[in-house]
Amino acid sequence: MAKLAPLEEALLNGESCVSNSSDPCKTKGNKSLTCYSNAGFFSILSFSWISPLIHLGNVKTLDHEDLPMLAADDSAYGAFTTFRNKLESECGSARRVTTLKLVKVLIFSTWQRTLLSGLLAFLCTCASYVGPYLIKILVQYFNKEHKFKNEGYMLAMAFVAAKLVECLSQRHWIFNLQQVGVRMQSMLVTMIYAKGLTLSCQSKEGYSSGEIINLITVDAERVGDLCWYMHAPWICILQVALAMLILYRSVGVASIAAFAATVIVMLLNLPLASLQEQFQGKIMEFKDKRMKATSEILKNMKILKLQAWEMKFLSKIFQLRKTEETWLKKFLVSTAITRFLLFNAPTFIAVVTFSSCVLIGIPLESGKILSALATFEILEMPIYTLPDTISMIIQTKVSLDRISSFLCLDELQTDVVEKLPRGSFNIAIELVDGNFSWELSSLNTTLKNINLRVFHGTRVAVCGTVGSGKSSLLSCIMGEIPKVSGTLKVCGSKAYVSQSPWIQSGTIENNILFGKEMDREKYEKVLEACSLTKDLEVLPFGDQTIIGEKGINLSGGQKQRVQIARALYQDSDIYLFDDPFSAVDAHTGSHLFRECLLGLLKTKTVIYITHQVEFLPDADLILASADQNTIDISISDLVWEITFSLIHLLGNIAVMSQAAWQVFIVLIPIMAACIWYQQYYSASARELARLVGICQAPVIQHFSETISGSTTIRCFEQQSRFNDIHMKLIDRYSQPRLNSASAMEWLSFRLDILSTITFAFCLVFLISFPNSITAPGIAGLAVTYGLSLNELQFSLIWCLCNLENEIISVERVLQYTSIPSEAPLVIKENQPDHSWPSFGEVHIQDLQVRYAPHLPLVLHGLTCTFTAGAKTGIAGRTGSGKSTLVLTLFRLLEPVAGQILIDGVNISLIGIHDLRSRLSIIPQDPTMFEGTIRSNLDPLEEYTDEQIWKVLDMCQLGDEVRKKEGKLDSVVTENGENWSMGQRQLVCLGRVLLKKSKILVLDEATASVDTATDNIIQQTVSQHFSECTVITIAHRITSILDSDTVLFLNQGLVEEYDSPKKLLMDKSSSLAQLVAEYTRRSNSGFGS
């Protein structure tokens, strides 16, 4: 087995992280446990091959490494390639997939197990009707009508043999279907993942990441679950046919009435089924909307808290859930009606049949009646399962329609870029008469008549106003924008650094290596060039520190530098940088430009977007451009099924005991054995269910990260490696699922054997002691009810075990709700006055802050005062604690010690909503929500259109919005991806202009806009917040030089705090050195 990188091992062990091994390898497993594929005949027959695992689960807590390895056929590696090839062969291309063709290919990709399970289902069904067929003969035997010697024992052997065949074939039929289900789900999830990597930007706009995740967590899983019901339609027909034959033998032409009654019952399902399909479609539609909204809210929770918008967005979730519940109730009511009708169906059929016998004059002997009752008893199962089957088929059809629609979405054009191998062409990038448009249907092209030649080793700077198409130019070179006309040639490999850092969960080392082998010398050079060495010294585990989801435990500058380091380590031919220096301070920016672009990349072709003019002189060429279920249904279903099975089982035992009370002699120890087996199994079952949940989480997270970073992955040409990681994760998820199914069948097989022993004892006793029989009819009735004993017992135990597993979902929700919450939104007895803060003085006293109890302090006793109405600039190296101070001011972090007073009020003593609603902030990451321009500027609906237009003009967006067809109702897609980064930042500016709080915080608010727009923003803030306290964190030193005071932080402490004029007079001050660095690079660049 190929050696895995440490981080990949962690990911495959259930932790969320990045991986580096690109070689496909088998999923880990405990080789000491007997594997299914290596088991002998009797071991497979009795499911004994899983016994060591169940025993181990009773000895210790199961880990993933304890699980047997997957068989080659069950692995995603083995199944997916075959599936994809067959789908392409059937449909011509993935974009022409239909639901019918998808189903056909799914079945043909698993035809061997599907066929085997079909044969076993046929055998099980036939064996189940042996009992009803023989019951008439058995009653005749009890009536002393003996045909040959030992006839009774021969009948008993036939009954028991048929029951054993039924049990064995049923267990393996279900197990094979579960294997088919897991394989189908693996194939679909892998296909959806591969499709997600190739989606065009226009297609991604129509599907949020939440909706795509729903496809793998809900829809693909539902297709896998349908396999339980795969043979149900034709088995139902077979069961009815066999039932009619036995009934005809017992009651003659009255069986026609029975058949008619059965057909009527089944036809009653059609209108209900149609309603259920409609309701299910609506449930999924609103579930998608809710998941989409929830995903967006969770992703941007920090912004919502800073803006005090969380309750407004929560009400949006409640409204969507309320609508979903309306359709859910309709679905459940229709299900209840269906079950009520079908629950009474066997009684209805029996009444119709026997009434017909009376009317026609057919004599009703006890043998005939019992044979008919036994037949009705068996016929109950297909009738009871019919609503579930119909419901499941309907739900799965909806899911398959959604999956096939997704697979038909437009992919990125493959002919946008003509890729040439390294050294085959003397020009790195050649673009001739290029016209590109994000929307091919639109008349407005994004890039018009672009002609560009970039020679190898050239540095190209791209500048321009906000929304002029700078980022689109880089996307065009990567082949991300649909081409209208022209030719584009790119020679060599590419690396890309996006404007918004894309970081995977995992260690810093593996984020940088990104699939490459470790070269320690090169790695150290990259760390030094990206100014990461000092940061790693501060972090608790250096470069082995696990980065949280989306790099949450790194500052904005640190995330950007990790991303730059990833690009440098790839040693590509062409580097594309989308304004990476905006997120770092001036010192760090100078270091990065000098060491990266002018140092390690001096022989490379580099195209970099920048708003900072000081980086332009060192470019060889400058371009100036112009112009985003379980709890609802499963648990209630299981409770209903448990109740029904329990009542039925107790009723059958009561009837059997009427004929032979001695059955309790064996029944009591048998029941004790059943309970022991169930408890013995439960220990492992719980652990396997837990492992299923643990192993599903990395699949979803990896999928989510891949969708958000698909541009970067494609640029680095890492699709194959990411597909491999995904298939490893899918296999890792399939392992506990298949072993859980195997363990369930292990238990069911043993319970079947025990119930068959009870049935056999009852038969043998009745035959051996005929004098104890009070009446032959009662004896026959006992045998009739004994026939379904194993089925009912299995149903009860299966439902109980499933309920126990499903309750884990409830436990997880309860665990989540028990996580400590933030401070109260409002503290009524300590609410500030409506005019607070009236001055805006911020006094910080001995402030100590850390991100978590186990992490070191970030702010080490900081003390200072921001004067009311003054403008304070906060400077410092990346990671010095600037953003931490802002988070503490808004109480997203609570201080360990010390306090912050605003106009004399201790902010820790008031409600967080009272605090945050009185402050304004333009955050570091410009965030827009799916909706409209109006809803993004004024989500609380507090302002008039006139006020909103006025603000849009102030922040230079008025003309841009007026061009849009919808004006203020213009659509904003998920994450605001149809607006540029700079435009998104201007919208954030518009929000604070509307709010006009007494205290305004600008957290690197102009990082993503050009210098001219930066000046306009600064002037707008100065003009409209002249009497407010303005706290500015900025990496552009010019943004804070006109401040009244400058606070310079270093490693969480105040290094300098004075007026910029005084600090600049002292040439040794940190601020003076920062300004000197900025001035030097602005005047002369870095090449001199």
PDB file of C-alpha atoms in Angstrom, residues 850-947:
ATOM      1  CA  ARG A 850      -6.947  34.409  23.675  1.00  0.00           C
ATOM      2  CA  TYR A 851      -8.906  32.461  21.026  1.00  0.00           C
ATOM      3  CA  ALA A 852      -9.384  29.335  23.139  1.00  0.00           C
ATOM      4  CA  PRO A 853      -8.510  28.232  26.696  1.00  0.00           C
ATOM      5  CA  HIS A 854      -5.676  26.004  25.463  1.00  0.00           C
ATOM      6  CA  LEU A 855      -4.136  28.641  23.156  1.00  0.00           C
ATOM      7  CA  PRO A 856      -1.632  31.400  24.101  1.00  0.00           C
ATOM      8  CA  LEU A 857      -2.667  35.012  24.671  1.00  0.00           C
ATOM      9  CA  VAL A 858      -2.924  37.173  21.551  1.00  0.00           C
ATOM     10  CA  LEU A 859      -3.352  40.485  23.397  1.00  0.00           C
ATOM     11  CA  HIS A 860      -1.105  40.758  26.472  1.00  0.00           C
ATOM     12  CA  GLY A 861      -2.595  43.451  28.752  1.00  0.00           C
ATOM     13  CA  LEU A 862      -3.271  46.172  26.205  1.00  0.00           C
ATOM     14  CA  THR A 863      -4.179  49.631  27.577  1.00  0.00           C
ATOM     15  CA  CYS A 864      -5.109  52.719  25.533  1.00  0.00           C
ATOM     16  CA  THR A 865      -7.913  55.221  24.911  1.00  0.00           C
ATOM     17  CA  PHE A 866      -9.500  56.169  21.581  1.00  0.00           C
ATOM     18  CA  THR A 867     -10.643  59.774  21.981  1.00  0.00           C
ATOM     19  CA  ALA A 868     -14.260  60.554  21.145  1.00  0.00           C
ATOM     20  CA  GLY A 869     -14.673  61.952  17.628  1.00  0.00           C
ATOM     21  CA  ALA A 870     -11.027  61.268  16.776  1.00  0.00           C
ATOM     22  CA  LYS A 871      -9.657  59.179  13.949  1.00  0.00           C
ATOM     23  CA  THR A 872      -7.322  56.415  15.159  1.00  0.00           C
ATOM     24  CA  GLY A 873      -5.199  54.283  12.873  1.00  0.00           C
ATOM     25  CA  ILE A 874      -4.027  50.843  14.009  1.00  0.00           C
ATOM     26  CA  ALA A 875      -0.868  49.498  12.382  1.00  0.00           C
ATOM     27  CA  GLY A 876       1.337  46.494  12.950  1.00  0.00           C
ATOM     28  CA  ARG A 877       2.768  43.431  11.281  1.00  0.00           C
ATOM     29  CA  THR A 878       0.371  40.675  10.160  1.00  0.00           C
ATOM     30  CA  GLY A 879      -0.614  38.630  13.230  1.00  0.00           C
ATOM     31  CA  SER A 880       0.180  41.424  15.726  1.00  0.00           C
ATOM     32  CA  GLY A 881      -3.377  41.424  17.103  1.00  0.00           C
ATOM     33  CA  LYS A 882      -5.080  44.201  15.103  1.00  0.00           C
ATOM     34  CA  SER A 883      -8.107  42.154  14.004  1.00  0.00           C
ATOM     35  CA  THR A 884      -8.236  40.440  17.432  1.00  0.00           C
ATOM     36  CA  LEU A 885      -8.722  43.849  19.032  1.00  0.00           C
ATOM     37  CA  VAL A 886     -11.654  44.518  16.684  1.00  0.00           C
ATOM     38  CA  LEU A 887     -13.247  41.108  17.457  1.00  0.00           C
ATOM     39  CA  THR A 888     -12.963  41.883  21.182  1.00  0.00           C
ATOM     40  CA  LEU A 889     -14.528  45.320  20.705  1.00  0.00           C
ATOM     41  CA  PHE A 890     -17.543  43.586  19.113  1.00  0.00           C
ATOM     42  CA  ARG A 891     -17.381  40.761  21.706  1.00  0.00           C
ATOM     43  CA  LEU A 892     -16.904  37.972  19.186  1.00  0.00           C
ATOM     44  CA  LEU A 893     -14.069  37.207  21.595  1.00  0.00           C
ATOM     45  CA  GLU A 894     -14.509  37.705  25.333  1.00  0.00           C
ATOM     46  CA  PRO A 895     -11.473  39.013  27.268  1.00  0.00           C
ATOM     47  CA  VAL A 896      -9.677  36.751  29.724  1.00  0.00           C
ATOM     48  CA  ALA A 897      -8.908  39.821  31.809  1.00  0.00           C
ATOM     49  CA  GLY A 898      -9.310  43.573  31.551  1.00  0.00           C
ATOM     50  CA  GLN A 899     -12.211  45.568  30.151  1.00  0.00           C
ATOM     51  CA  ILE A 900     -13.389  47.892  27.376  1.00  0.00           C
ATOM     52  CA  LEU A 901     -15.455  50.951  28.281  1.00  0.00           C
ATOM     53  CA  ILE A 902     -17.437  52.917  25.695  1.00  0.00           C
ATOM     54  CA  ASP A 903     -18.568  56.266  27.085  1.00  0.00           C
ATOM     55  CA  GLY A 904     -18.036  54.819  30.537  1.00  0.00           C
ATOM     56  CA  VAL A 905     -20.168  51.695  29.941  1.00  0.00           C
ATOM     57  CA  ASN A 906     -18.440  48.331  30.411  1.00  0.00           C
ATOM     58  CA  ILE A 907     -19.385  46.497  27.212  1.00  0.00           C
ATOM     59  CA  SER A 908     -19.101  43.099  28.931  1.00  0.00           C
ATOM     60  CA  LEU A 909     -22.079  43.939  31.138  1.00  0.00           C
ATOM     61  CA  ILE A 910     -24.609  44.746  28.398  1.00  0.00           C
ATOM     62  CA  GLY A 911     -26.329  42.520  25.812  1.00  0.00           C
ATOM     63  CA  ILE A 912     -24.271  41.765  22.716  1.00  0.00           C
ATOM     64  CA  HIS A 913     -27.094  42.874  20.406  1.00  0.00           C
ATOM     65  CA  ASP A 914     -27.269  46.228  22.226  1.00  0.00           C
ATOM     66  CA  LEU A 915     -23.506  46.570  21.705  1.00  0.00           C
ATOM     67  CA  ARG A 916     -23.167  45.478  18.087  1.00  0.00           C
ATOM     68  CA  SER A 917     -26.214  47.358  16.829  1.00  0.00           C
ATOM     69  CA  ARG A 918     -24.650  50.633  18.074  1.00  0.00           C
ATOM     70  CA  LEU A 919     -21.311  50.071  16.294  1.00  0.00           C
ATOM     71  CA  SER A 920     -20.496  49.972  12.571  1.00  0.00           C
ATOM     72  CA  ILE A 921     -17.804  48.015  10.771  1.00  0.00           C
ATOM     73  CA  ILE A 922     -16.500  47.456   7.276  1.00  0.00           C
ATOM     74  CA  PRO A 923     -14.911  43.997   7.752  1.00  0.00           C
ATOM     75  CA  GLN A 924     -11.755  42.598   6.213  1.00  0.00           C
ATOM     76  CA  ASP A 925     -13.626  40.109   4.001  1.00  0.00           C
ATOM     77  CA  PRO A 926     -16.266  41.878   1.868  1.00  0.00           C
ATOM     78  CA  THR A 927     -19.406  39.749   2.106  1.00  0.00           C
ATOM     79  CA  MET A 928     -22.609  39.847   0.093  1.00  0.00           C
ATOM     80  CA  PHE A 929     -25.584  37.547   0.552  1.00  0.00           C
ATOM     81  CA  GLU A 930     -27.755  35.909  -2.065  1.00  0.00           C
ATOM     82  CA  GLY A 931     -30.696  38.211  -2.751  1.00  0.00           C
ATOM     83  CA  THR A 932     -30.824  41.731  -4.180  1.00  0.00           C
ATOM     84  CA  ILE A 933     -28.803  44.930  -3.902  1.00  0.00           C
ATOM     85  CA  ARG A 934     -31.529  46.352  -1.660  1.00  0.00           C
ATOM     86  CA  SER A 935     -31.524  43.345   0.712  1.00  0.00           C
ATOM     87  CA  ASN A 936     -27.720  43.455   0.913  1.00  0.00           C
ATOM     88  CA  LEU A 937     -27.607  47.135   1.854  1.00  0.00           C
ATOM     89  CA  ASP A 938     -30.675  47.146   4.080  1.00  0.00           C
ATOM     90  CA  PRO A 939     -31.528  43.601   5.276  1.00  0.00           C
ATOM     91  CA  LEU A 940     -33.518  44.971   8.226  1.00  0.00           C
ATOM     92  CA  GLU A 941     -35.685  47.058   5.825  1.00  0.00           C
ATOM     93  CA  GLU A 942     -35.174  50.289   7.776  1.00  0.00           C
ATOM     94  CA  TYR A 943     -34.428  52.754   4.964  1.00  0.00           C
ATOM     95  CA  THR A 944     -36.203  54.261   1.928  1.00  0.00           C
ATOM     96  CA  ASP A 945     -35.158  53.733  -1.696  1.00  0.00           C
ATOM     97  CA  GLU A 946     -34.110  57.386  -1.824  1.00  0.00           C
ATOM     98  CA  GLN A 947     -31.706  56.898   1.075  1.00  0.00           C
TER      99      GLN A 947
END
